[in-house]
Short mmCIF file of C-alpha atoms in Angstrom, two decimals:
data_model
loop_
_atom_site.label_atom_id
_atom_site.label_comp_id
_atom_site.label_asym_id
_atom_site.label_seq_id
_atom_site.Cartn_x
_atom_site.Cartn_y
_atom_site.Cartn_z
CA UNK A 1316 18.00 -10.66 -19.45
CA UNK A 1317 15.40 -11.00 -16.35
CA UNK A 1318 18.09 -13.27 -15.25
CA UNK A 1319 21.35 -10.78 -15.67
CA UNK A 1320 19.20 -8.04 -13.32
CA UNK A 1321 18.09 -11.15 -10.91
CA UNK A 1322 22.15 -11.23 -10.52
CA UNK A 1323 23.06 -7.59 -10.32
CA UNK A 1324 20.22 -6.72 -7.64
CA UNK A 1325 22.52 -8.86 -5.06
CA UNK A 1326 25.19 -6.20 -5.43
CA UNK A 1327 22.54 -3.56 -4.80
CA UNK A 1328 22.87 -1.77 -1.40
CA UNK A 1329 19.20 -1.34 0.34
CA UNK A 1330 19.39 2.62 1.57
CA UNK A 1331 16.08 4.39 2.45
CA UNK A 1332 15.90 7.50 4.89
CA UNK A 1333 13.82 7.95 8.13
CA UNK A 1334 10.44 8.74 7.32
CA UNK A 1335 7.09 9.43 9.71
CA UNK A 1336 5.02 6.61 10.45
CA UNK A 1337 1.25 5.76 10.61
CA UNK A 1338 -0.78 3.69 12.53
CA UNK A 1339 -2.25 2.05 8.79
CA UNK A 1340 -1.31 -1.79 8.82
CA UNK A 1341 0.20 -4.02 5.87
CA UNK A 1342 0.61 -7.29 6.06
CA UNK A 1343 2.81 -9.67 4.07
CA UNK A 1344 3.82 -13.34 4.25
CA UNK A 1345 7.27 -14.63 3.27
CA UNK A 1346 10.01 -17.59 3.28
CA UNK A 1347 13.07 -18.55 2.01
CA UNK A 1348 11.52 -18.68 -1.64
CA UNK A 1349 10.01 -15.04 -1.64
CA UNK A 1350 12.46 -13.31 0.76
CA UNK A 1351 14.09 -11.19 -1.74
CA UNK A 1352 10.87 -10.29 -3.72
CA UNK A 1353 9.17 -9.35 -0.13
CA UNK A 1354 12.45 -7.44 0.43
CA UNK A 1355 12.44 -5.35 -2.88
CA UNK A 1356 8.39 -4.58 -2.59
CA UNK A 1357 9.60 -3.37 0.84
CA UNK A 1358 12.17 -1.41 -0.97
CA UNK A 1359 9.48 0.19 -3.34
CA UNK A 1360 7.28 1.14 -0.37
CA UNK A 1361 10.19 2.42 1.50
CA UNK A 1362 10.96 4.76 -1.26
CA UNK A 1363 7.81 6.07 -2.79
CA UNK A 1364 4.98 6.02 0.20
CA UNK A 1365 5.34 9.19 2.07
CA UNK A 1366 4.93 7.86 5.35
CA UNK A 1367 5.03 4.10 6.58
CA UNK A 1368 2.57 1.96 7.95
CA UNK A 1369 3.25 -0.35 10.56
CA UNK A 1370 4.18 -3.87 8.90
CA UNK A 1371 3.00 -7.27 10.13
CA UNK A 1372 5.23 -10.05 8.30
CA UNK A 1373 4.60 -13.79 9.07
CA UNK A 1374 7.01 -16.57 8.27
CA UNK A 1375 5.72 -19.41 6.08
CA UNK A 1376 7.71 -21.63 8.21
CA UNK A 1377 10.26 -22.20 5.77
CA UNK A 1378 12.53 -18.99 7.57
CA UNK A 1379 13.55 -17.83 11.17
CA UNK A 1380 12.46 -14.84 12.49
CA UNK A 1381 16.42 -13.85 13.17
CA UNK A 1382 16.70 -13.87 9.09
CA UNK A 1383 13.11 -12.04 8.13
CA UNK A 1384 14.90 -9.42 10.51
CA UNK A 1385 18.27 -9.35 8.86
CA UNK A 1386 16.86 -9.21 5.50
CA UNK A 1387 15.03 -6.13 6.18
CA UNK A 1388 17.08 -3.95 8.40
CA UNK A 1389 16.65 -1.39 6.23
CA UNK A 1390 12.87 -1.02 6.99
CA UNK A 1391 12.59 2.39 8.94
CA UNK A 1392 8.98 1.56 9.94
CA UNK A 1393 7.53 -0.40 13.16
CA UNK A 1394 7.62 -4.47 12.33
CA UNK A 1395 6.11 -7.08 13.69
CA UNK A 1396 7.44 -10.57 12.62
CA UNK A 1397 5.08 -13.59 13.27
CA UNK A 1398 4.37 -17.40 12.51
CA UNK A 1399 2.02 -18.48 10.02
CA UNK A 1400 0.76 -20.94 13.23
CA UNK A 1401 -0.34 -17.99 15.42
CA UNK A 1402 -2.84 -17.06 12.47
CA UNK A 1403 -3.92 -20.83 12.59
CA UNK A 1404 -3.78 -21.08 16.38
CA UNK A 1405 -6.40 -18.20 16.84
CA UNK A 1406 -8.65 -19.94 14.36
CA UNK A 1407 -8.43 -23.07 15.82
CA UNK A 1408 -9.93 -20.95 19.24
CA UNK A 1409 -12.77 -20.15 17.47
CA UNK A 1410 -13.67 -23.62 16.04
CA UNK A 1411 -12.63 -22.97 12.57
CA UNK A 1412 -10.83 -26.08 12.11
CA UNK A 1413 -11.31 -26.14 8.31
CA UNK A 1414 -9.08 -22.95 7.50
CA UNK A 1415 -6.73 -24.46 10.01
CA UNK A 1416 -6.58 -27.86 7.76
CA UNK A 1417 -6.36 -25.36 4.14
CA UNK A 1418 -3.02 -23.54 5.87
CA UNK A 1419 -1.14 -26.87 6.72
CA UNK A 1420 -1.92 -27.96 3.43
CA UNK A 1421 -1.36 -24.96 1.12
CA UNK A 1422 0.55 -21.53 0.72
CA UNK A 1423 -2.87 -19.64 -0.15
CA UNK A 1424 -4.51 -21.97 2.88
CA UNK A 1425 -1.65 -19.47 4.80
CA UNK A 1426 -2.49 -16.27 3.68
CA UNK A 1427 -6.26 -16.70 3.88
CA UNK A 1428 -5.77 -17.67 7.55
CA UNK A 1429 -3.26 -14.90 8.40
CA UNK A 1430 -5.38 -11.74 6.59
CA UNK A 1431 -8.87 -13.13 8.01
CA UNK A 1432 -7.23 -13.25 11.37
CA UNK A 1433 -5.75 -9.47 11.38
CA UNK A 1434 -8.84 -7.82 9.85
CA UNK A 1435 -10.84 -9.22 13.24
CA UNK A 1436 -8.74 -7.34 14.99
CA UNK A 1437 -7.92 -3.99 12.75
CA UNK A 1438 -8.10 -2.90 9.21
CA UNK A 1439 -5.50 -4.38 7.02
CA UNK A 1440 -4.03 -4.11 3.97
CA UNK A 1441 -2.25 -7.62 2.16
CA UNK A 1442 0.02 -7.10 -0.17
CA UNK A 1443 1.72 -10.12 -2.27
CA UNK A 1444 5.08 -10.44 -2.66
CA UNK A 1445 5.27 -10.13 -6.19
CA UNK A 1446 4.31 -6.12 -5.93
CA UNK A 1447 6.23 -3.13 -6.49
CA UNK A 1448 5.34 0.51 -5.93
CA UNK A 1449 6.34 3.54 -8.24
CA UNK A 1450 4.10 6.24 -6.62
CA UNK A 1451 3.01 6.81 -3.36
CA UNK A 1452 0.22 4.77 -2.39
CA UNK A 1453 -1.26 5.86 0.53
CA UNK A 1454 -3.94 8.20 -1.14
CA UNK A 1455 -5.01 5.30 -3.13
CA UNK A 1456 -5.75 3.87 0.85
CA UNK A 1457 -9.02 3.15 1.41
CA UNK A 1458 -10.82 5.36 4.54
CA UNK A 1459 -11.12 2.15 7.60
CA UNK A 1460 -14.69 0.89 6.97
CA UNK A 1461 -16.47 0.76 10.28
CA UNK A 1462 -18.35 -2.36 9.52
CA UNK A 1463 -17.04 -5.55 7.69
CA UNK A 1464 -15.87 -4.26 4.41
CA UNK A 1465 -13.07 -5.77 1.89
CA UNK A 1466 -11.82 -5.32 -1.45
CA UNK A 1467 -9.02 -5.76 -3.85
CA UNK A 1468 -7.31 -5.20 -7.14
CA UNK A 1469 -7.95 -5.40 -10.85
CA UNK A 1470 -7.14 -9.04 -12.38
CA UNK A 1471 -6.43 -8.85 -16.68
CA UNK A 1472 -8.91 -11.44 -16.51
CA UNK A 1473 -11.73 -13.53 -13.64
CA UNK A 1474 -9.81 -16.55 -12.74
CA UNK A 1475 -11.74 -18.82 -10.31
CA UNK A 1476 -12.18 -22.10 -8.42
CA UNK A 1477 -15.49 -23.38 -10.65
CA UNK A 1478 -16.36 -25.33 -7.60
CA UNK A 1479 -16.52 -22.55 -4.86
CA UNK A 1480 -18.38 -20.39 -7.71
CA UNK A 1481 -21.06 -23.08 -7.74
CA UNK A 1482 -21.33 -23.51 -4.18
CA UNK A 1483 -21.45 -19.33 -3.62
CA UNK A 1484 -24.26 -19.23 -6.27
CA UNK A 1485 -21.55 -16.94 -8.29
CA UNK A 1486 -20.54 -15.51 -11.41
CA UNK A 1487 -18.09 -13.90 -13.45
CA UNK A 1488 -20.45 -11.16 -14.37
CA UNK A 1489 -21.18 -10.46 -10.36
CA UNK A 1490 -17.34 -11.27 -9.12
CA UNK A 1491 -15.89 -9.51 -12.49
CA UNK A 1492 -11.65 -9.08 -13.11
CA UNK A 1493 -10.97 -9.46 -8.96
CA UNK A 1494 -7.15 -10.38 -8.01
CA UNK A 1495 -6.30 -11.10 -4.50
CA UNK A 1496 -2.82 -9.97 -4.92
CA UNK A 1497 -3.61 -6.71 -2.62
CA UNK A 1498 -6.48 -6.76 -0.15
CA UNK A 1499 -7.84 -4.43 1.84
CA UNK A 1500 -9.76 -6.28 4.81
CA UNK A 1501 -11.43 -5.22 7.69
CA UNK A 1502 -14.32 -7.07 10.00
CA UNK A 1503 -15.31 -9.74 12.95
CA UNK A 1504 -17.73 -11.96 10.92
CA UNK A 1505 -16.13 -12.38 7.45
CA UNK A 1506 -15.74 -16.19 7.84
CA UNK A 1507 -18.97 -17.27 9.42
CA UNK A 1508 -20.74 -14.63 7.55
CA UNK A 1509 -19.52 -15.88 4.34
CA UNK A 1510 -19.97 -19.84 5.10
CA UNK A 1511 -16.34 -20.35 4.32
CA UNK A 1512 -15.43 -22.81 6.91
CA UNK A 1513 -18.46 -24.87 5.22
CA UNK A 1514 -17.04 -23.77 1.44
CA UNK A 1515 -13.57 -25.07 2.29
CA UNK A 1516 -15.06 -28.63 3.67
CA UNK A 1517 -16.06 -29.12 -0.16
CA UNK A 1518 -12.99 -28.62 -1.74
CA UNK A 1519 -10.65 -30.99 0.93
CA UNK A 1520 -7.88 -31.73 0.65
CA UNK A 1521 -8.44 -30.92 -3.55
CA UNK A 1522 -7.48 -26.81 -3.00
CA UNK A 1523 -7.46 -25.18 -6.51
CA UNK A 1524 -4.36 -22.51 -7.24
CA UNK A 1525 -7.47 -20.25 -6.79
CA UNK A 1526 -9.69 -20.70 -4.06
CA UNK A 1527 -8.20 -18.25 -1.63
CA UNK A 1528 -8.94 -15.64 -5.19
CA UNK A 1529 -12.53 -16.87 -5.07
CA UNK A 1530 -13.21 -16.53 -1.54
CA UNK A 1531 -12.01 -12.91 -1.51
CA UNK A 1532 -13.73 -12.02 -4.36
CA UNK A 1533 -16.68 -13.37 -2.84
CA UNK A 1534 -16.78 -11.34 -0.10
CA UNK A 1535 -15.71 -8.37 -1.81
CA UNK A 1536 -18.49 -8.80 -4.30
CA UNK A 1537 -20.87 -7.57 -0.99
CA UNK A 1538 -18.52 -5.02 -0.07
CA UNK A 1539 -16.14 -2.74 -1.60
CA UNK A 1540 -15.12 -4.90 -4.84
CA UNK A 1541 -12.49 -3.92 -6.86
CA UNK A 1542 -11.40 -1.28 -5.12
CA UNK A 1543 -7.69 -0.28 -7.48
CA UNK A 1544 -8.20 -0.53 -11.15
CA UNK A 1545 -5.15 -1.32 -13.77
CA UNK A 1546 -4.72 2.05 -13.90
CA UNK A 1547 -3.73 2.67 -10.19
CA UNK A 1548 -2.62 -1.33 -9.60
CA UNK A 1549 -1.23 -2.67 -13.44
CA UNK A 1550 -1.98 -6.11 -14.00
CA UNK A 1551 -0.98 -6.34 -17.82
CA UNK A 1552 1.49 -9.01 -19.88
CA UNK A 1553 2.15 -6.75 -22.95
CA UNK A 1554 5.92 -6.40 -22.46
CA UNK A 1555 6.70 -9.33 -21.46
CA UNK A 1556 9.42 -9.61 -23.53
CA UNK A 1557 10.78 -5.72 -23.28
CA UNK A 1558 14.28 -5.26 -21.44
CA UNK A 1559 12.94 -1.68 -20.39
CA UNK A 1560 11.18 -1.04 -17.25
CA UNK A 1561 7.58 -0.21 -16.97
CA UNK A 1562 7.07 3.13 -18.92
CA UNK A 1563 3.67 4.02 -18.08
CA UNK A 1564 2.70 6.10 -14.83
CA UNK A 1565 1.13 3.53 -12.39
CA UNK A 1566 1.08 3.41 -8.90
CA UNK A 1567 2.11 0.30 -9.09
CA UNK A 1568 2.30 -3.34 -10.52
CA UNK A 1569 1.40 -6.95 -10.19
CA UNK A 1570 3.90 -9.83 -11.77
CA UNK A 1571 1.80 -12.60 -11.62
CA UNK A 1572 3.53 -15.77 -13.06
CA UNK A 1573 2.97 -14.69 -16.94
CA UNK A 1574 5.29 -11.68 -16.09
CA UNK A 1575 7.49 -12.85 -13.09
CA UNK A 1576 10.39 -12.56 -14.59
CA UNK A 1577 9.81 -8.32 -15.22
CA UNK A 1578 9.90 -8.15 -11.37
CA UNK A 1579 13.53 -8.32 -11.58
CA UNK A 1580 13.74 -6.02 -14.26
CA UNK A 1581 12.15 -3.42 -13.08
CA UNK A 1582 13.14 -3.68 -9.19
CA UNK A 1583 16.55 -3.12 -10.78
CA UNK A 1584 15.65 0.23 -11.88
CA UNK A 1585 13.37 1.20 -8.86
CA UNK A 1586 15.48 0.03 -6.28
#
Protein backbone atom coordinates (compact mmCIF):
# COMPACT_ATOMS: atom_id res chain seq x y z
CA UNK A 1 0.00 0.00 0.00
CA UNK A 2 3.06 2.49 0.95
CA UNK A 3 3.86 1.73 -2.57
CA UNK A 4 0.23 2.59 -4.33
CA UNK A 5 0.49 6.31 -2.40
CA UNK A 6 4.45 6.44 -3.45
CA UNK A 7 2.64 6.31 -7.10
CA UNK A 8 -0.31 8.58 -6.68
CA UNK A 9 1.79 11.50 -4.94
CA UNK A 10 3.41 12.02 -8.63
CA UNK A 11 -0.02 13.08 -9.85
CA UNK A 12 -0.26 15.43 -6.88
CA UNK A 13 -0.05 19.17 -7.81
CA UNK A 14 2.34 21.16 -5.17
CA UNK A 15 0.01 24.51 -4.40
CA UNK A 16 0.84 26.60 -1.26
CA UNK A 17 -0.10 30.42 -0.93
CA UNK A 18 2.20 33.45 -0.20
CA UNK A 19 2.95 33.63 3.28
CA UNK A 20 5.30 36.26 5.50
CA UNK A 21 8.72 35.33 6.01
CA UNK A 22 11.31 35.31 8.88
CA UNK A 23 14.74 35.77 9.17
CA UNK A 24 14.84 31.97 11.27
CA UNK A 25 17.12 29.58 9.09
CA UNK A 26 16.52 25.75 8.11
CA UNK A 27 18.75 23.88 6.54
CA UNK A 28 18.37 20.66 4.56
CA UNK A 29 20.57 18.48 2.33
CA UNK A 30 19.27 16.59 -0.71
CA UNK A 31 20.01 14.54 -4.11
CA UNK A 32 18.53 12.66 -6.59
CA UNK A 33 17.63 9.85 -3.94
CA UNK A 34 15.80 12.20 -1.36
CA UNK A 35 14.49 14.90 -3.75
CA UNK A 36 10.94 14.05 -3.48
CA UNK A 37 10.96 13.34 0.35
CA UNK A 38 12.89 16.91 0.79
CA UNK A 39 10.15 18.20 -1.56
CA UNK A 40 7.05 16.85 0.43
CA UNK A 41 8.69 17.93 4.07
CA UNK A 42 8.87 21.26 2.17
CA UNK A 43 5.30 20.76 1.34
CA UNK A 44 4.37 20.12 5.09
CA UNK A 45 6.24 23.25 6.20
CA UNK A 46 4.76 25.23 3.45
CA UNK A 47 1.36 24.38 4.65
CA UNK A 48 1.28 24.27 8.39
CA UNK A 49 4.19 26.88 9.68
CA UNK A 50 2.65 30.24 9.78
CA UNK A 51 5.40 32.06 8.44
CA UNK A 52 8.63 30.76 6.56
CA UNK A 53 12.07 30.78 7.41
CA UNK A 54 14.63 31.38 5.03
CA UNK A 55 15.88 27.85 3.62
CA UNK A 56 19.50 26.88 2.98
CA UNK A 57 19.47 23.53 0.77
CA UNK A 58 22.83 21.95 -0.29
CA UNK A 59 23.21 19.39 -3.04
CA UNK A 60 24.83 16.07 -2.12
CA UNK A 61 26.44 16.21 -5.41
CA UNK A 62 24.38 13.70 -6.88
CA UNK A 63 21.82 16.84 -8.37
CA UNK A 64 22.21 20.29 -10.19
CA UNK A 65 21.26 23.25 -8.69
CA UNK A 66 18.89 23.99 -12.00
CA UNK A 67 16.79 20.73 -10.71
CA UNK A 68 16.83 21.43 -6.62
CA UNK A 69 15.20 24.73 -8.13
CA UNK A 70 12.66 23.14 -10.38
CA UNK A 71 11.63 20.71 -7.86
CA UNK A 72 10.69 23.28 -5.47
CA UNK A 73 9.17 26.16 -7.28
CA UNK A 74 6.52 26.03 -5.21
CA UNK A 75 8.53 27.22 -2.11
CA UNK A 76 7.18 30.85 -1.40
CA UNK A 77 10.08 31.49 1.02
CA UNK A 78 13.77 32.99 0.37
CA UNK A 79 16.23 29.86 -0.83
CA UNK A 80 19.52 29.50 -0.96
CA UNK A 81 20.82 26.42 -2.93
CA UNK A 82 24.48 25.33 -2.21
CA UNK A 83 27.19 22.50 -2.66
CA UNK A 84 27.95 20.10 -0.09
CA UNK A 85 31.90 21.28 -1.08
CA UNK A 86 31.41 24.89 0.08
CA UNK A 87 30.57 23.37 3.66
CA UNK A 88 33.87 21.29 3.21
CA UNK A 89 35.81 24.12 1.58
CA UNK A 90 35.30 26.49 4.67
CA UNK A 91 36.48 23.69 6.92
CA UNK A 92 39.31 22.92 5.08
CA UNK A 93 40.22 27.06 5.83
CA UNK A 94 40.22 26.41 9.21
CA UNK A 95 42.46 23.27 9.29
CA UNK A 96 39.79 20.82 9.94
CA UNK A 97 40.87 18.40 7.46
CA UNK A 98 39.32 15.41 9.29
CA UNK A 99 35.52 16.49 8.80
CA UNK A 100 36.62 17.33 5.31
CA UNK A 101 37.89 13.48 4.83
CA UNK A 102 34.24 12.11 6.87
CA UNK A 103 32.09 14.25 4.00
CA UNK A 104 33.94 12.73 0.90
CA UNK A 105 33.51 9.55 2.42
CA UNK A 106 29.97 9.48 3.86
CA UNK A 107 26.35 11.05 3.58
CA UNK A 108 26.31 11.84 7.51
CA UNK A 109 30.27 12.98 6.95
CA UNK A 110 27.98 15.74 4.66
CA UNK A 111 25.57 16.86 6.93
CA UNK A 112 27.88 17.14 9.94
CA UNK A 113 30.10 19.40 7.80
CA UNK A 114 27.27 21.50 6.30
CA UNK A 115 25.21 22.19 9.91
CA UNK A 116 28.65 22.81 11.89
CA UNK A 117 29.54 25.23 9.18
CA UNK A 118 26.10 27.39 9.23
CA UNK A 119 25.74 27.47 13.04
CA UNK A 120 29.39 29.50 13.00
CA UNK A 121 27.83 31.81 11.20
CA UNK A 122 23.94 32.00 12.51
CA UNK A 123 21.53 29.87 14.38
CA UNK A 124 20.22 26.99 12.45
CA UNK A 125 17.80 24.60 12.42
CA UNK A 126 18.53 20.88 10.34
CA UNK A 127 15.89 19.13 9.45
CA UNK A 128 16.17 15.48 7.71
CA UNK A 129 14.51 14.65 4.86
CA UNK A 130 12.48 12.03 6.13
CA UNK A 131 10.23 14.75 8.27
CA UNK A 132 6.85 15.94 7.89
CA UNK A 133 4.97 18.66 9.72
CA UNK A 134 1.18 18.58 10.80
CA UNK A 135 1.17 21.71 13.06
CA UNK A 136 2.90 24.74 12.98
CA UNK A 137 6.23 24.54 14.29
CA UNK A 138 7.62 27.64 14.85
CA UNK A 139 6.49 28.00 18.59
CA UNK A 140 8.14 24.79 19.24
CA UNK A 141 11.46 27.13 17.88
CA UNK A 142 13.90 27.46 20.22
CA UNK A 143 14.75 31.44 21.37
CA UNK A 144 18.68 31.95 19.35
CA UNK A 145 21.07 31.03 22.20
CA UNK A 146 23.67 33.74 22.44
CA UNK A 147 26.48 31.44 23.24
CA UNK A 148 27.20 27.93 21.68
CA UNK A 149 24.11 26.01 22.36
CA UNK A 150 22.55 22.84 20.37
CA UNK A 151 19.97 20.34 20.71
CA UNK A 152 17.71 17.91 19.05
CA UNK A 153 14.86 15.49 19.01
CA UNK A 154 13.52 12.49 20.88
CA UNK A 155 14.97 9.00 19.47
CA UNK A 156 12.40 5.65 20.55
CA UNK A 157 15.57 4.46 21.71
CA UNK A 158 19.88 5.73 22.31
CA UNK A 159 21.51 4.43 19.27
CA UNK A 160 25.29 5.17 19.21
CA UNK A 161 28.76 4.72 17.72
CA UNK A 162 30.26 2.51 20.95
CA UNK A 163 33.58 3.82 19.87
CA UNK A 164 33.00 7.68 19.95
CA UNK A 165 31.01 6.91 23.37
CA UNK A 166 34.28 5.52 24.74
CA UNK A 167 36.45 8.11 23.48
CA UNK A 168 33.79 11.09 24.85
CA UNK A 169 33.86 9.32 28.29
CA UNK A 170 29.87 8.85 27.52
CA UNK A 171 26.83 7.15 28.33
CA UNK A 172 23.46 6.27 27.57
CA UNK A 173 22.25 7.44 30.90
CA UNK A 174 24.05 11.10 30.27
CA UNK A 175 23.29 11.22 26.22
CA UNK A 176 19.67 9.48 26.86
CA UNK A 177 16.92 8.83 23.61
CA UNK A 178 18.86 11.82 21.34
CA UNK A 179 18.05 11.65 17.38
CA UNK A 180 19.83 13.90 15.08
CA UNK A 181 17.06 13.92 12.65
CA UNK A 182 16.26 17.79 13.62
CA UNK A 183 18.94 19.98 15.13
CA UNK A 184 18.92 23.10 16.38
CA UNK A 185 22.66 24.50 16.26
CA UNK A 186 24.14 27.59 16.98
CA UNK A 187 28.04 28.57 17.95
CA UNK A 188 31.87 29.39 16.75
CA UNK A 189 33.70 26.67 18.81
CA UNK A 190 31.51 23.52 18.59
CA UNK A 191 34.22 21.49 16.76
CA UNK A 192 37.39 22.40 18.56
CA UNK A 193 35.49 22.69 21.71
CA UNK A 194 34.21 19.27 21.42
CA UNK A 195 37.64 17.52 20.13
CA UNK A 196 35.79 16.24 17.13
CA UNK A 197 38.34 16.72 14.52
CA UNK A 198 40.53 14.44 17.02
CA UNK A 199 37.19 11.97 17.60
CA UNK A 200 36.78 11.52 13.86
CA UNK A 201 40.75 10.60 13.36
CA UNK A 202 39.73 7.38 15.48
CA UNK A 203 37.06 6.13 13.62
CA UNK A 204 38.87 6.58 9.78
CA UNK A 205 37.86 5.64 7.24
CA UNK A 206 35.53 2.87 9.59
CA UNK A 207 32.38 5.70 10.01
CA UNK A 208 29.50 3.91 11.87
CA UNK A 209 25.68 4.64 10.43
CA UNK A 210 25.85 6.67 13.72
CA UNK A 211 28.62 8.77 14.45
CA UNK A 212 27.29 12.03 13.12
CA UNK A 213 24.08 10.87 16.00
CA UNK A 214 26.83 10.57 18.61
CA UNK A 215 28.64 13.63 17.99
CA UNK A 216 25.47 15.72 18.22
CA UNK A 217 24.31 14.18 21.08
CA UNK A 218 27.50 14.85 22.57
CA UNK A 219 27.43 18.25 22.33
CA UNK A 220 23.94 18.59 23.10
CA UNK A 221 24.45 16.64 26.27
CA UNK A 222 26.37 20.22 27.51
CA UNK A 223 23.82 22.26 26.04
CA UNK A 224 20.24 22.20 25.38
CA UNK A 225 19.70 18.24 24.96
CA UNK A 226 16.69 16.98 23.81
CA UNK A 227 15.10 19.85 23.15
CA UNK A 228 11.37 18.22 21.20
CA UNK A 229 10.02 15.23 22.93
CA UNK A 230 7.78 12.38 21.01
CA UNK A 231 5.10 14.27 21.88
CA UNK A 232 5.95 17.49 19.86
CA UNK A 233 8.53 15.42 17.27
CA UNK A 234 6.93 11.45 17.05
CA UNK A 235 9.48 8.99 16.69
CA UNK A 236 7.29 5.74 17.19
CA UNK A 237 6.95 2.26 14.90
CA UNK A 238 3.52 1.13 16.28
CA UNK A 239 1.61 1.37 12.99
CA UNK A 240 3.78 0.31 10.92
CA UNK A 241 1.61 -1.76 9.26
CA UNK A 242 -1.73 0.66 9.37
CA UNK A 243 -2.94 2.05 5.83
CA UNK A 244 -4.31 5.17 7.85
CA UNK A 245 -2.36 8.22 8.41
CA UNK A 246 -1.00 9.29 11.68
CA UNK A 247 -4.06 9.82 14.03
CA UNK A 248 -2.58 11.35 16.95
CA UNK A 249 -2.00 15.27 17.30
CA UNK A 250 1.82 15.80 16.82
CA UNK A 251 3.62 18.48 15.52
CA UNK A 252 5.22 16.36 13.61
CA UNK A 253 7.03 13.01 12.70
CA UNK A 254 10.23 11.17 12.08
CA UNK A 255 10.25 7.93 9.51
CA UNK A 256 13.37 6.58 10.28
CA UNK A 257 14.06 3.35 8.22
CA UNK A 258 11.69 1.00 10.53
CA UNK A 259 8.78 3.27 9.28
CA UNK A 260 9.96 4.72 5.85
CA UNK A 261 7.56 3.43 4.03
CA UNK A 262 4.51 5.55 6.26
CA UNK A 263 6.22 8.69 4.81
CA UNK A 264 4.41 8.07 1.71
CA UNK A 265 1.36 7.32 3.34
CA UNK A 266 0.88 9.98 5.18
CA UNK A 267 2.45 12.80 2.78
CA UNK A 268 -0.44 11.55 0.65
CA UNK A 269 -2.92 12.79 3.01
CA UNK A 270 -0.99 15.99 4.18
CA UNK A 271 0.03 17.12 0.99
Amino acid sequence: MPVIYKFLLRFKTYKTIQKDTSDQVILMMTGKAHIRMVSLCLLTISKKWSTLPMLIIASDGSISSEKISRSLKFWKGKIQINDWEESVNYHLVKRRKAIASYARLNAFGKKLAIILHHAEEKPVVWIDSDILFFKDFLPYWPENQVTTACGGSADWKGSYDERLLKFFNGSLQKYGSFNAGLIYAHGINLYEENKIDEALNLIHPNYDFLSEQTIFAKIASGSLGVLWEQQIIANFNDDDQSLSPTKKQYIGRHYTSNVRHLFWRDAFFLS
